[in-house]
Amino acid sequence: MKTVKFFDTTLRDGEQTPGVSLNVKEKLEIARLLQKMGVDVIEAGFPASSHGDFEAVQAIAREAGENVTIAALARLVLPDIDRAAEAIAPARHGRIHVFIATSEVHMQYKLRMTREQVLESVKKCVAYAKQKCPDVQFSAEDASRSDRAFLVEVFEAAIEAGANVINIPDTVGYATPEEFGTLVAYVRDHVRGIERAEIAVHCHNDLGLAVANTLVAAQNGATQLECTINGLGERAGNAALEEIVMGLQTRADYYAGRYGLTHRLDISRISRTSRVVSALTGVEVQQNKAIVGRNAFLHESGIHQHGVLAERTTYEIMTPESIGLVEDNMVLGKHSGRHAFDDKLRQMGYDLTPQERDQAFEQFKDLADKKRVVLDRDIEAILQSNIQVPPTFTLSHYQVSSGNKLFATASMSLDRDGETVRAAASADGPIQAAFNAIDKAVGCRFELETFSIRAVTEGADALGEVVVKLTLGDVSMIGRGLSVDIIEAAIRAYIGAVNRYFYEQKQRQSGAQT
Ligand code: KIV
Ligand code: ZN
């Protein structure tokens, strides 16, 4: 049996999803979940791209355990490699991941380099990276549209210079499964020295083929599969981790039976990880998405319901329980005490500091006053809403009035460093009036780009979660707010995004000074 390795790039390629920007705390939280699930490599970021990315990679590297490798991306230039090496230095196992494009179109128009120049750069920079770190991955960007003979030459040079992983990206999601499988087999059979390197693949989903291409690559010799949670990533995204692993798991008769492929991920963590990534990135999972979409295990038609009741396997090829989608067996309510709450957190796999537990308990008590039963998903939402940047403004109180014959008005009172700032505003609707009042109070005019609202659980007393995306100049930020009252949830989301703006500004300033 061959155990494939999972290389998760949610924190790097996934963060390149349009509109997504994660802060250090959020990235750390996702990295912890990925480690718990058992991924082999976490690509934590691209340190040369920004001060924030450098910091995040370093923080993740510091905290990483024995069983995971922390990779940092670098272009094939020496300063990028230095920055990546510095960022991963605290990790027990670090990896520098260098890349350069090898297709004619990229070399001619993007890099403005000849083949010879690219080859020279590979030899020089991979050798340089190897001096800095014993684990070096080399990616030939746009490999699937590259000339095969040249690709082989480049991979041979990379291995000769010390790369121990060579990656074949389908950068623009162009390959068909048959072509991609053949390409991987070609590399496996023609690259001299390939026995000294691991073959990786990195597939994008522009034609909806990323997972199919990844699985066919594994059948043809790829042993490291690159992917993201929920399929996040540039444009249409990357191959989704949960789909790849559930393919291997559910069709073990095929993948293990015929190709000897197996995995070691803890699939029972899929559902939670997907929900946290969705909440922290603000990218909702498409309802009918395979494995983690809301509808993935629902049976709507009478015929299907009848079939599943009679025998589950009539319409279910995998169980919701296997990915950790379980009914709450112990719900909490307003009479539940600290002991029950702490117990619940432990059961749910949370390992919080005493302060974090205190804060969550207070929020739980507030919620239990308003909501008959508090479910696991409520607690999860509370904990996610606490992963926030240090706030510049906190909500003190607000008042909003609206009606079908009235102009809506809002007055807002916020605390800033012990001082209260107040403002009032009006608009066509109550939420816009509240947002205008916040703008006035903080002294900035933010642009509301997106606004979404969802119920965390079912029922009239469900918690509402609002996600907003704001922009100001070239900066955009996401905020999340949670409350049983949707106006309050919207206000909290807006203030969350505003705080993020001020936090990023401070970070930029301190970055500029270092
Ligand atoms: O899609 C791509 O080619 C990449 C590389 C940096 C591996 O993300
Ligand atoms: Zn990519």
PDB file of N, CA and C in Angstrom, residues 50-116:
ATOM      1  N   SER A  50       4.221  39.870   1.786  1.00  0.00           N
ATOM      2  CA  SER A  50       3.816  40.941   2.701  1.00  0.00           C
ATOM      3  C   SER A  50       4.354  40.649   4.095  1.00  0.00           C
ATOM      4  N   HIS A  51       4.405  41.700   4.883  1.00  0.00           N
ATOM      5  CA  HIS A  51       4.845  41.551   6.268  1.00  0.00           C
ATOM      6  C   HIS A  51       3.891  40.618   7.022  1.00  0.00           C
ATOM      7  N   GLY A  52       2.588  40.785   6.761  1.00  0.00           N
ATOM      8  CA  GLY A  52       1.572  39.975   7.435  1.00  0.00           C
ATOM      9  C   GLY A  52       1.747  38.492   7.122  1.00  0.00           C
ATOM     10  N   ASP A  53       2.046  38.190   5.865  1.00  0.00           N
ATOM     11  CA  ASP A  53       2.234  36.793   5.481  1.00  0.00           C
ATOM     12  C   ASP A  53       3.475  36.218   6.162  1.00  0.00           C
ATOM     13  N   PHE A  54       4.518  37.011   6.212  1.00  0.00           N
ATOM     14  CA  PHE A  54       5.751  36.557   6.872  1.00  0.00           C
ATOM     15  C   PHE A  54       5.451  36.196   8.326  1.00  0.00           C
ATOM     16  N   GLU A  55       4.762  37.109   8.973  1.00  0.00           N
ATOM     17  CA  GLU A  55       4.442  36.903  10.403  1.00  0.00           C
ATOM     18  C   GLU A  55       3.600  35.655  10.616  1.00  0.00           C
ATOM     19  N   ALA A  56       2.620  35.465   9.723  1.00  0.00           N
ATOM     20  CA  ALA A  56       1.725  34.311   9.871  1.00  0.00           C
ATOM     21  C   ALA A  56       2.497  33.012   9.697  1.00  0.00           C
ATOM     22  N   VAL A  57       3.362  32.962   8.677  1.00  0.00           N
ATOM     23  CA  VAL A  57       4.132  31.731   8.449  1.00  0.00           C
ATOM     24  C   VAL A  57       5.007  31.456   9.678  1.00  0.00           C
ATOM     25  N   GLN A  58       5.624  32.507  10.175  1.00  0.00           N
ATOM     26  CA  GLN A  58       6.507  32.330  11.333  1.00  0.00           C
ATOM     27  C   GLN A  58       5.721  31.840  12.562  1.00  0.00           C
ATOM     28  N   ALA A  59       4.544  32.426  12.769  1.00  0.00           N
ATOM     29  CA  ALA A  59       3.738  32.030  13.933  1.00  0.00           C
ATOM     30  C   ALA A  59       3.308  30.569  13.802  1.00  0.00           C
ATOM     31  N   ILE A  60       2.923  30.167  12.615  1.00  0.00           N
ATOM     32  CA  ILE A  60       2.497  28.775  12.403  1.00  0.00           C
ATOM     33  C   ILE A  60       3.698  27.840  12.581  1.00  0.00           C
ATOM     34  N   ALA A  61       4.842  28.268  12.057  1.00  0.00           N
ATOM     35  CA  ALA A  61       6.060  27.437  12.178  1.00  0.00           C
ATOM     36  C   ALA A  61       6.425  27.235  13.647  1.00  0.00           C
ATOM     37  N   ARG A  62       6.272  28.298  14.423  1.00  0.00           N
ATOM     38  CA  ARG A  62       6.611  28.221  15.858  1.00  0.00           C
ATOM     39  C   ARG A  62       5.762  27.198  16.583  1.00  0.00           C
ATOM     40  N   GLU A  63       4.502  27.140  16.177  1.00  0.00           N
ATOM     41  CA  GLU A  63       3.550  26.313  16.914  1.00  0.00           C
ATOM     42  C   GLU A  63       3.438  24.882  16.374  1.00  0.00           C
ATOM     43  N   ALA A  64       4.022  24.665  15.192  1.00  0.00           N
ATOM     44  CA  ALA A  64       3.788  23.385  14.497  1.00  0.00           C
ATOM     45  C   ALA A  64       4.379  22.205  15.256  1.00  0.00           C
ATOM     46  N   GLY A  65       3.671  21.091  15.171  1.00  0.00           N
ATOM     47  CA  GLY A  65       4.110  19.887  15.881  1.00  0.00           C
ATOM     48  C   GLY A  65       5.114  19.075  15.082  1.00  0.00           C
ATOM     49  N   GLU A  66       5.358  17.902  15.622  1.00  0.00           N
ATOM     50  CA  GLU A  66       6.382  16.992  15.082  1.00  0.00           C
ATOM     51  C   GLU A  66       5.941  16.350  13.765  1.00  0.00           C
ATOM     52  N   ASN A  67       4.621  16.183  13.607  1.00  0.00           N
ATOM     53  CA  ASN A  67       4.159  15.375  12.472  1.00  0.00           C
ATOM     54  C   ASN A  67       3.786  16.158  11.230  1.00  0.00           C
ATOM     55  N   VAL A  68       4.095  17.433  11.221  1.00  0.00           N
ATOM     56  CA  VAL A  68       3.683  18.228  10.062  1.00  0.00           C
ATOM     57  C   VAL A  68       4.868  19.061   9.567  1.00  0.00           C
ATOM     58  N   THR A  69       4.880  19.262   8.247  1.00  0.00           N
ATOM     59  CA  THR A  69       5.912  20.118   7.647  1.00  0.00           C
ATOM     60  C   THR A  69       5.268  21.451   7.297  1.00  0.00           C
ATOM     61  N   ILE A  70       5.967  22.534   7.603  1.00  0.00           N
ATOM     62  CA  ILE A  70       5.442  23.862   7.266  1.00  0.00           C
ATOM     63  C   ILE A  70       6.205  24.397   6.052  1.00  0.00           C
ATOM     64  N   ALA A  71       5.444  24.625   4.984  1.00  0.00           N
ATOM     65  CA  ALA A  71       6.072  25.097   3.749  1.00  0.00           C
ATOM     66  C   ALA A  71       5.805  26.580   3.547  1.00  0.00           C
ATOM     67  N   ALA A  72       6.786  27.250   2.937  1.00  0.00           N
ATOM     68  CA  ALA A  72       6.608  28.662   2.586  1.00  0.00           C
ATOM     69  C   ALA A  72       6.951  28.813   1.113  1.00  0.00           C
ATOM     70  N   LEU A  73       6.122  29.570   0.411  1.00  0.00           N
ATOM     71  CA  LEU A  73       6.317  29.744  -1.032  1.00  0.00           C
ATOM     72  C   LEU A  73       7.342  30.843  -1.310  1.00  0.00           C
ATOM     73  N   ALA A  74       8.091  30.661  -2.394  1.00  0.00           N
ATOM     74  CA  ALA A  74       9.061  31.687  -2.819  1.00  0.00           C
ATOM     75  C   ALA A  74       9.183  31.648  -4.329  1.00  0.00           C
ATOM     76  N   ARG A  75       9.250  32.851  -4.951  1.00  0.00           N
ATOM     77  CA  ARG A  75       9.583  32.848  -6.372  1.00  0.00           C
ATOM     78  C   ARG A  75      11.040  32.413  -6.490  1.00  0.00           C
ATOM     79  N   LEU A  76      11.448  32.112  -7.700  1.00  0.00           N
ATOM     80  CA  LEU A  76      12.810  31.610  -7.863  1.00  0.00           C
ATOM     81  C   LEU A  76      13.800  32.785  -7.889  1.00  0.00           C
ATOM     82  N   VAL A  77      13.812  33.536  -6.812  1.00  0.00           N
ATOM     83  CA  VAL A  77      14.773  34.651  -6.682  1.00  0.00           C
ATOM     84  C   VAL A  77      15.315  34.611  -5.253  1.00  0.00           C
ATOM     85  N   LEU A  78      16.570  35.018  -5.104  1.00  0.00           N
ATOM     86  CA  LEU A  78      17.235  34.830  -3.816  1.00  0.00           C
ATOM     87  C   LEU A  78      16.557  35.555  -2.641  1.00  0.00           C
ATOM     88  N   PRO A  79      16.122  36.823  -2.811  1.00  0.00           N
ATOM     89  CA  PRO A  79      15.500  37.480  -1.638  1.00  0.00           C
ATOM     90  C   PRO A  79      14.227  36.767  -1.162  1.00  0.00           C
ATOM     91  N   ASP A  80      13.438  36.229  -2.088  1.00  0.00           N
ATOM     92  CA  ASP A  80      12.231  35.481  -1.692  1.00  0.00           C
ATOM     93  C   ASP A  80      12.631  34.241  -0.889  1.00  0.00           C
ATOM     94  N   ILE A  81      13.677  33.587  -1.353  1.00  0.00           N
ATOM     95  CA  ILE A  81      14.117  32.345  -0.695  1.00  0.00           C
ATOM     96  C   ILE A  81      14.620  32.668   0.721  1.00  0.00           C
ATOM     97  N   ASP A  82      15.357  33.771   0.837  1.00  0.00           N
ATOM     98  CA  ASP A  82      15.843  34.178   2.173  1.00  0.00           C
ATOM     99  C   ASP A  82      14.668  34.406   3.118  1.00  0.00           C
ATOM    100  N   ARG A  83      13.675  35.098   2.597  1.00  0.00           N
ATOM    101  CA  ARG A  83      12.508  35.437   3.430  1.00  0.00           C
ATOM    102  C   ARG A  83      11.751  34.159   3.847  1.00  0.00           C
ATOM    103  N   ALA A  84      11.605  33.235   2.899  1.00  0.00           N
ATOM    104  CA  ALA A  84      10.906  31.979   3.207  1.00  0.00           C
ATOM    105  C   ALA A  84      11.684  31.193   4.258  1.00  0.00           C
ATOM    106  N   ALA A  85      13.000  31.143   4.086  1.00  0.00           N
ATOM    107  CA  ALA A  85      13.841  30.379   5.026  1.00  0.00           C
ATOM    108  C   ALA A  85      13.717  30.956   6.434  1.00  0.00           C
ATOM    109  N   GLU A  86      13.718  32.275   6.488  1.00  0.00           N
ATOM    110  CA  GLU A  86      13.627  32.936   7.802  1.00  0.00           C
ATOM    111  C   GLU A  86      12.271  32.631   8.461  1.00  0.00           C
ATOM    112  N   ALA A  87      11.220  32.662   7.656  1.00  0.00           N
ATOM    113  CA  ALA A  87       9.870  32.465   8.214  1.00  0.00           C
ATOM    114  C   ALA A  87       9.664  31.046   8.742  1.00  0.00           C
ATOM    115  N   ILE A  88      10.212  30.049   8.051  1.00  0.00           N
ATOM    116  CA  ILE A  88       9.974  28.657   8.490  1.00  0.00           C
ATOM    117  C   ILE A  88      10.994  28.184   9.514  1.00  0.00           C
ATOM    118  N   ALA A  89      11.995  29.009   9.782  1.00  0.00           N
ATOM    119  CA  ALA A  89      13.097  28.578  10.673  1.00  0.00           C
ATOM    120  C   ALA A  89      12.622  27.960  11.991  1.00  0.00           C
ATOM    121  N   PRO A  90      11.573  28.508  12.657  1.00  0.00           N
ATOM    122  CA  PRO A  90      11.193  27.906  13.945  1.00  0.00           C
ATOM    123  C   PRO A  90      10.513  26.535  13.841  1.00  0.00           C
ATOM    124  N   ALA A  91      10.136  26.126  12.656  1.00  0.00           N
ATOM    125  CA  ALA A  91       9.403  24.845  12.530  1.00  0.00           C
ATOM    126  C   ALA A  91      10.338  23.658  12.757  1.00  0.00           C
ATOM    127  N   ARG A  92       9.766  22.581  13.319  1.00  0.00           N
ATOM    128  CA  ARG A  92      10.581  21.368  13.471  1.00  0.00           C
ATOM    129  C   ARG A  92      10.907  20.793  12.104  1.00  0.00           C
ATOM    130  N   HIS A  93       9.903  20.880  11.201  1.00  0.00           N
ATOM    131  CA  HIS A  93      10.149  20.466   9.823  1.00  0.00           C
ATOM    132  C   HIS A  93       9.666  21.594   8.915  1.00  0.00           C
ATOM    133  N   GLY A  94      10.598  22.225   8.256  1.00  0.00           N
ATOM    134  CA  GLY A  94      10.226  23.326   7.372  1.00  0.00           C
ATOM    135  C   GLY A  94      10.539  22.947   5.926  1.00  0.00           C
ATOM    136  N   ARG A  95       9.874  23.631   5.004  1.00  0.00           N
ATOM    137  CA  ARG A  95      10.140  23.381   3.584  1.00  0.00           C
ATOM    138  C   ARG A  95      10.095  24.700   2.824  1.00  0.00           C
ATOM    139  N   ILE A  96      11.072  24.865   1.933  1.00  0.00           N
ATOM    140  CA  ILE A  96      11.001  26.014   1.022  1.00  0.00           C
ATOM    141  C   ILE A  96      10.414  25.504  -0.287  1.00  0.00           C
ATOM    142  N   HIS A  97       9.379  26.179  -0.745  1.00  0.00           N
ATOM    143  CA  HIS A  97       8.696  25.781  -1.971  1.00  0.00           C
ATOM    144  C   HIS A  97       8.948  26.855  -3.021  1.00  0.00           C
ATOM    145  N   VAL A  98       9.840  26.537  -3.974  1.00  0.00           N
ATOM    146  CA  VAL A  98      10.151  27.536  -5.000  1.00  0.00           C
ATOM    147  C   VAL A  98       9.411  27.198  -6.295  1.00  0.00           C
ATOM    148  N   PHE A  99       9.108  28.233  -7.045  1.00  0.00           N
ATOM    149  CA  PHE A  99       8.415  27.967  -8.320  1.00  0.00           C
ATOM    150  C   PHE A  99       8.843  28.952  -9.401  1.00  0.00           C
ATOM    151  N   ILE A 100       8.748  28.450 -10.637  1.00  0.00           N
ATOM    152  CA  ILE A 100       8.923  29.323 -11.811  1.00  0.00           C
ATOM    153  C   ILE A 100       8.105  28.704 -12.946  1.00  0.00           C
ATOM    154  N   ALA A 101       7.610  29.559 -13.829  1.00  0.00           N
ATOM    155  CA  ALA A 101       6.782  29.044 -14.923  1.00  0.00           C
ATOM    156  C   ALA A 101       7.642  28.423 -16.019  1.00  0.00           C
ATOM    157  N   THR A 102       7.098  27.382 -16.653  1.00  0.00           N
ATOM    158  CA  THR A 102       7.860  26.685 -17.700  1.00  0.00           C
ATOM    159  C   THR A 102       7.122  26.635 -19.036  1.00  0.00           C
ATOM    160  N   SER A 103       5.916  27.199 -19.108  1.00  0.00           N
ATOM    161  CA  SER A 103       5.197  27.170 -20.402  1.00  0.00           C
ATOM    162  C   SER A 103       5.688  28.345 -21.255  1.00  0.00           C
ATOM    163  N   GLU A 104       5.589  28.171 -22.573  1.00  0.00           N
ATOM    164  CA  GLU A 104       6.057  29.230 -23.485  1.00  0.00           C
ATOM    165  C   GLU A 104       5.351  30.542 -23.195  1.00  0.00           C
ATOM    166  N   VAL A 105       4.024  30.476 -23.040  1.00  0.00           N
ATOM    167  CA  VAL A 105       3.265  31.719 -22.871  1.00  0.00           C
ATOM    168  C   VAL A 105       3.698  32.461 -21.605  1.00  0.00           C
ATOM    169  N   HIS A 106       3.943  31.720 -20.535  1.00  0.00           N
ATOM    170  CA  HIS A 106       4.375  32.387 -19.293  1.00  0.00           C
ATOM    171  C   HIS A 106       5.811  32.910 -19.425  1.00  0.00           C
ATOM    172  N   MET A 107       6.677  32.099 -20.033  1.00  0.00           N
ATOM    173  CA  MET A 107       8.083  32.532 -20.117  1.00  0.00           C
ATOM    174  C   MET A 107       8.201  33.765 -21.005  1.00  0.00           C
ATOM    175  N   GLN A 108       7.465  33.739 -22.128  1.00  0.00           N
ATOM    176  CA  GLN A 108       7.588  34.856 -23.072  1.00  0.00           C
ATOM    177  C   GLN A 108       6.947  36.139 -22.544  1.00  0.00           C
ATOM    178  N   TYR A 109       5.701  36.028 -22.052  1.00  0.00           N
ATOM    179  CA  TYR A 109       4.969  37.255 -21.729  1.00  0.00           C
ATOM    180  C   TYR A 109       5.052  37.670 -20.269  1.00  0.00           C
ATOM    181  N   LYS A 110       5.157  36.714 -19.378  1.00  0.00           N
ATOM    182  CA  LYS A 110       5.170  37.092 -17.964  1.00  0.00           C
ATOM    183  C   LYS A 110       6.603  37.263 -17.473  1.00  0.00           C
ATOM    184  N   LEU A 111       7.415  36.235 -17.702  1.00  0.00           N
ATOM    185  CA  LEU A 111       8.778  36.273 -17.158  1.00  0.00           C
ATOM    186  C   LEU A 111       9.741  37.040 -18.065  1.00  0.00           C
ATOM    187  N   ARG A 112       9.424  37.044 -19.365  1.00  0.00           N
ATOM    188  CA  ARG A 112      10.349  37.581 -20.377  1.00  0.00           C
ATOM    189  C   ARG A 112      11.729  36.934 -20.213  1.00  0.00           C
ATOM    190  N   MET A 113      11.686  35.619 -20.170  1.00  0.00           N
ATOM    191  CA  MET A 113      12.919  34.852 -20.024  1.00  0.00           C
ATOM    192  C   MET A 113      12.959  33.767 -21.089  1.00  0.00           C
ATOM    193  N   THR A 114      14.163  33.394 -21.513  1.00  0.00           N
ATOM    194  CA  THR A 114      14.301  32.284 -22.451  1.00  0.00           C
ATOM    195  C   THR A 114      14.332  30.977 -21.650  1.00  0.00           C
ATOM    196  N   ARG A 115      14.222  29.865 -22.372  1.00  0.00           N
ATOM    197  CA  ARG A 115      14.319  28.562 -21.703  1.00  0.00           C
ATOM    198  C   ARG A 115      15.649  28.439 -20.951  1.00  0.00           C
ATOM    199  N   GLU A 116      16.715  28.891 -21.616  1.00  0.00           N
ATOM    200  CA  GLU A 116      18.046  28.758 -20.999  1.00  0.00           C
ATOM    201  C   GLU A 116      18.111  29.536 -19.690  1.00  0.00           C
TER     202      GLU A 116
END
